[in-house]
């Protein structure tokens, strides 16, 4: 982290501390008990910190996903006319990007089907240059390219589908990670997972807490705090 990034991170922590202190005071002034306010602020602070980390991890994973899609698109367009060495370099770049696309709310690292596909691709990448070199006929070279193209098209279809998924509410996701069981999300589809996490958050914390915030007249301030603390890179 650069000096500028560290300075920004310090400013964000100070701003968050001031905002939480202000919210604490307004909740107390609205008649909430000290115990309740202390619990609310502690919970909120933990969620904001974890939510920001989850969001940044998600953004990084999604960036690698889009890079992988772009790399596959270029390969599919040009690999038939490109030297095998250039194709191999692009394939190595693709594998490196695919290793960084994992997130609990995108393509998961424990997705058995995708891991099987990755192993197949890695094997094909390792063999690609030799396969082309050993092809004794034009038909043999064409077959090697057809097999590789088919594998890339399959991967791109998976990535394109994942690219359309809606991102979760990261405050809700942080609350779930703090209090729920992550394994429950393993086999859920994207929309189902997001709805489940949001419901868990609403029932466990949000409804009651926002009720107290509305009584204290700080509902809007809370929304601003969440936006500033979660959806911002230090």
Short mmCIF file of C-alpha atoms in Angstrom, two decimals:
data_model
loop_
_atom_site.label_atom_id
_atom_site.label_comp_id
_atom_site.label_asym_id
_atom_site.label_seq_id
_atom_site.Cartn_x
_atom_site.Cartn_y
_atom_site.Cartn_z
CA UNK A 1 0.00 0.00 0.00
CA UNK A 2 1.41 3.40 -1.03
CA UNK A 3 1.75 6.40 1.28
CA UNK A 4 -1.30 8.01 -0.33
CA UNK A 5 -3.38 4.85 0.12
CA UNK A 6 -2.34 4.57 3.79
CA UNK A 7 -3.26 8.22 4.37
CA UNK A 8 -6.65 7.68 2.74
CA UNK A 9 -7.24 4.57 4.84
CA UNK A 10 -6.46 6.53 8.02
CA UNK A 11 -8.87 9.28 6.98
CA UNK A 12 -11.58 6.72 6.30
CA UNK A 13 -11.10 5.14 9.73
CA UNK A 14 -11.33 8.55 11.42
CA UNK A 15 -14.43 9.48 9.42
CA UNK A 16 -16.05 6.16 10.26
CA UNK A 17 -15.23 6.60 13.93
CA UNK A 18 -16.79 10.06 13.95
CA UNK A 19 -19.88 8.86 12.11
CA UNK A 20 -20.39 5.94 14.48
CA UNK A 21 -19.94 8.24 17.47
CA UNK A 22 -22.54 10.62 16.05
CA UNK A 23 -24.99 7.79 15.40
CA UNK A 24 -24.41 6.47 18.90
CA UNK A 25 -25.24 9.87 20.39
CA UNK A 26 -28.41 10.27 18.35
CA UNK A 27 -29.64 6.79 19.23
CA UNK A 28 -29.10 7.53 22.92
CA UNK A 29 -30.88 10.87 22.56
CA UNK A 30 -33.82 9.05 20.95
CA UNK A 31 -34.25 6.92 24.07
CA UNK A 32 -32.40 3.72 23.16
CA UNK A 33 -30.69 2.01 26.07
CA UNK A 34 -26.93 2.24 26.40
CA UNK A 35 -26.66 -1.53 26.18
CA UNK A 36 -28.65 -1.66 22.94
CA UNK A 37 -26.70 1.21 21.40
CA UNK A 38 -23.39 -0.33 22.39
CA UNK A 39 -24.39 -3.62 20.77
CA UNK A 40 -25.68 -1.87 17.64
CA UNK A 41 -22.55 0.20 17.13
CA UNK A 42 -20.22 -2.76 17.76
CA UNK A 43 -22.15 -4.90 15.29
CA UNK A 44 -22.28 -2.14 12.72
CA UNK A 45 -18.55 -1.43 12.97
CA UNK A 46 -17.73 -5.11 12.37
CA UNK A 47 -20.11 -5.29 9.41
CA UNK A 48 -18.72 -2.14 7.79
CA UNK A 49 -15.15 -3.36 8.03
CA UNK A 50 -15.90 -6.87 6.78
CA UNK A 51 -18.33 -5.59 4.14
CA UNK A 52 -15.66 -3.34 2.65
CA UNK A 53 -13.17 -6.22 2.52
CA UNK A 54 -15.75 -8.50 0.87
CA UNK A 55 -16.66 -5.84 -1.66
CA UNK A 56 -13.02 -5.21 -2.61
CA UNK A 57 -12.41 -8.96 -3.00
CA UNK A 58 -15.52 -9.19 -5.16
CA UNK A 59 -14.48 -6.23 -7.33
CA UNK A 60 -11.03 -7.76 -7.84
CA UNK A 61 -12.49 -11.15 -8.73
CA UNK A 62 -14.91 -9.57 -11.19
CA UNK A 63 -12.10 -7.60 -12.83
CA UNK A 64 -10.21 -10.84 -13.45
CA UNK A 65 -13.42 -12.44 -14.78
CA UNK A 66 -13.84 -9.64 -17.35
CA UNK A 67 -10.15 -9.87 -18.27
CA UNK A 68 -10.56 -13.60 -18.82
CA UNK A 69 -13.59 -13.06 -21.07
CA UNK A 70 -11.66 -10.47 -23.10
CA UNK A 71 -8.67 -12.82 -23.44
CA UNK A 72 -10.86 -15.69 -24.63
CA UNK A 73 -12.63 -13.42 -27.10
CA UNK A 74 -9.28 -12.39 -28.61
CA UNK A 75 -8.13 -16.00 -28.76
CA UNK A 76 -11.28 -17.15 -30.51
CA UNK A 77 -10.97 -14.34 -33.05
CA UNK A 78 -7.26 -14.62 -33.84
CA UNK A 79 -5.72 -17.93 -32.75
CA UNK A 80 -6.33 -19.61 -36.11
CA UNK A 81 -4.05 -17.08 -37.80
CA UNK A 82 -1.59 -16.52 -34.93
CA UNK A 83 1.71 -18.37 -34.35
CA UNK A 84 1.46 -21.18 -31.82
CA UNK A 85 3.92 -19.37 -29.51
CA UNK A 86 1.65 -16.30 -29.34
CA UNK A 87 -1.41 -18.46 -28.72
CA UNK A 88 0.40 -20.26 -25.91
CA UNK A 89 1.35 -16.92 -24.29
CA UNK A 90 -2.30 -15.80 -24.42
CA UNK A 91 -3.40 -19.11 -22.95
CA UNK A 92 -0.94 -18.71 -20.07
CA UNK A 93 -2.36 -15.23 -19.45
CA UNK A 94 -5.87 -16.67 -19.48
CA UNK A 95 -5.05 -19.37 -16.94
CA UNK A 96 -3.48 -16.76 -14.65
CA UNK A 97 -6.66 -14.65 -14.83
CA UNK A 98 -8.93 -17.63 -14.23
CA UNK A 99 -7.02 -18.50 -11.06
CA UNK A 100 -8.13 -15.14 -9.58
CA UNK A 101 -11.84 -15.03 -10.43
CA UNK A 102 -13.12 -16.87 -7.35
CA UNK A 103 -15.47 -15.34 -4.81
CA UNK A 104 -18.23 -16.67 -2.57
CA UNK A 105 -20.78 -14.68 -4.61
CA UNK A 106 -19.37 -15.32 -8.06
CA UNK A 107 -17.65 -18.48 -9.27
CA UNK A 108 -16.67 -20.30 -6.11
CA UNK A 109 -13.30 -21.93 -5.57
CA UNK A 110 -15.08 -25.15 -4.55
CA UNK A 111 -17.20 -25.33 -7.73
CA UNK A 112 -16.38 -28.91 -8.76
CA UNK A 113 -17.58 -28.52 -12.35
CA UNK A 114 -15.51 -25.40 -12.95
CA UNK A 115 -12.44 -26.93 -11.31
CA UNK A 116 -12.79 -29.93 -13.65
CA UNK A 117 -12.96 -27.55 -16.59
CA UNK A 118 -9.88 -25.71 -15.33
CA UNK A 119 -7.90 -28.92 -15.07
CA UNK A 120 -8.88 -29.81 -18.61
CA UNK A 121 -7.83 -26.39 -19.88
CA UNK A 122 -4.49 -26.50 -18.05
CA UNK A 123 -3.75 -29.89 -19.55
CA UNK A 124 -4.65 -28.61 -23.00
CA UNK A 125 -2.50 -25.51 -22.56
CA UNK A 126 0.44 -27.66 -21.52
CA UNK A 127 0.04 -29.83 -24.59
CA UNK A 128 -0.92 -27.15 -27.09
CA UNK A 129 2.48 -26.22 -28.52
CA UNK A 130 3.55 -29.84 -28.79
CA UNK A 131 0.24 -30.86 -30.35
CA UNK A 132 0.62 -28.29 -33.11
CA UNK A 133 4.30 -29.13 -33.62
CA UNK A 134 3.58 -32.84 -33.88
CA UNK A 135 0.64 -32.45 -36.26
CA UNK A 136 1.90 -34.01 -39.50
CA UNK A 137 -0.95 -32.76 -41.65
CA UNK A 138 -3.07 -29.66 -42.05
CA UNK A 139 -6.02 -31.71 -40.83
CA UNK A 140 -4.12 -32.58 -37.64
CA UNK A 141 -3.36 -28.93 -36.91
CA UNK A 142 -6.97 -28.01 -37.54
CA UNK A 143 -8.17 -30.68 -35.13
CA UNK A 144 -5.92 -29.34 -32.35
CA UNK A 145 -7.37 -25.86 -32.85
CA UNK A 146 -10.95 -27.17 -32.95
CA UNK A 147 -10.49 -28.95 -29.62
CA UNK A 148 -8.97 -25.88 -28.01
CA UNK A 149 -11.65 -23.60 -29.45
CA UNK A 150 -14.39 -25.85 -28.08
CA UNK A 151 -12.87 -25.75 -24.59
CA UNK A 152 -12.53 -21.97 -24.68
CA UNK A 153 -16.11 -21.54 -25.87
CA UNK A 154 -17.35 -23.68 -22.98
CA UNK A 155 -15.41 -21.61 -20.44
CA UNK A 156 -16.55 -18.34 -21.97
CA UNK A 157 -20.18 -19.45 -21.72
CA UNK A 158 -19.74 -20.07 -17.98
CA UNK A 159 -18.00 -16.72 -17.48
CA UNK A 160 -20.59 -14.84 -19.54
CA UNK A 161 -23.34 -16.31 -17.38
CA UNK A 162 -21.52 -15.39 -14.15
CA UNK A 163 -20.89 -11.91 -15.51
CA UNK A 164 -24.65 -11.25 -15.54
CA UNK A 165 -25.14 -12.13 -11.87
CA UNK A 166 -26.22 -9.32 -9.59
CA UNK A 167 -23.83 -8.44 -6.80
CA UNK A 168 -24.99 -9.01 -3.20
CA UNK A 169 -25.70 -6.39 -0.58
CA UNK A 170 -22.31 -6.38 1.12
CA UNK A 171 -23.55 -5.16 4.48
CA UNK A 172 -25.98 -8.07 4.49
CA UNK A 173 -23.26 -10.45 3.32
CA UNK A 174 -20.95 -9.28 6.10
CA UNK A 175 -23.66 -9.89 8.69
CA UNK A 176 -24.26 -13.37 7.28
CA UNK A 177 -20.55 -14.22 7.35
CA UNK A 178 -20.38 -13.04 10.96
CA UNK A 179 -23.43 -15.00 12.14
CA UNK A 180 -24.46 -17.54 9.51
CA UNK A 181 -23.00 -20.69 8.01
CA UNK A 182 -21.14 -20.04 4.74
CA UNK A 183 -21.66 -23.63 3.64
CA UNK A 184 -25.39 -22.93 3.36
CA UNK A 185 -24.64 -20.76 0.32
CA UNK A 186 -22.63 -23.43 -1.49
CA UNK A 187 -25.30 -24.89 -3.74
CA UNK A 188 -27.51 -21.82 -4.16
CA UNK A 189 -28.06 -19.98 -7.42
CA UNK A 190 -27.08 -16.30 -7.48
CA UNK A 191 -30.55 -14.77 -6.99
CA UNK A 192 -31.47 -17.35 -4.37
CA UNK A 193 -28.24 -16.70 -2.46
CA UNK A 194 -28.67 -12.93 -2.49
CA UNK A 195 -32.29 -13.19 -1.34
CA UNK A 196 -31.37 -15.65 1.42
CA UNK A 197 -28.54 -13.47 2.72
CA UNK A 198 -30.75 -10.37 2.66
CA UNK A 199 -33.56 -12.16 4.51
CA UNK A 200 -31.12 -13.45 7.14
CA UNK A 201 -29.79 -9.92 7.63
CA UNK A 202 -33.22 -8.29 7.76
CA UNK A 203 -34.58 -10.72 10.34
CA UNK A 204 -31.45 -10.83 12.45
CA UNK A 205 -30.52 -7.15 12.54
CA UNK A 206 -31.69 -4.71 9.89
CA UNK A 207 -35.42 -4.41 10.60
CA UNK A 208 -35.04 -3.72 14.30
CA UNK A 209 -31.98 -1.52 13.88
CA UNK A 210 -33.44 0.63 11.11
CA UNK A 211 -36.58 1.04 13.20
CA UNK A 212 -34.44 2.57 15.91
CA UNK A 213 -32.63 4.71 13.34
CA UNK A 214 -35.90 6.01 11.93
CA UNK A 215 -37.10 6.96 15.41
CA UNK A 216 -33.83 8.80 15.95
CA UNK A 217 -34.09 10.50 12.53
CA UNK A 218 -30.81 9.05 11.24
CA UNK A 219 -31.99 6.54 8.61
CA UNK A 220 -30.56 8.64 5.78
CA UNK A 221 -27.30 9.18 7.65
CA UNK A 222 -27.02 5.42 8.07
CA UNK A 223 -27.39 4.83 4.34
CA UNK A 224 -24.68 7.41 3.64
CA UNK A 225 -22.38 5.78 6.19
CA UNK A 226 -22.80 2.38 4.56
CA UNK A 227 -22.09 3.75 1.09
CA UNK A 228 -19.00 5.64 2.24
CA UNK A 229 -17.55 2.85 4.36
CA UNK A 230 -18.25 -0.20 2.22
CA UNK A 231 -18.23 0.91 -1.40
CA UNK A 232 -14.92 2.76 -1.35
CA UNK A 233 -11.41 1.51 -1.85
CA UNK A 234 -8.88 2.65 0.75
#
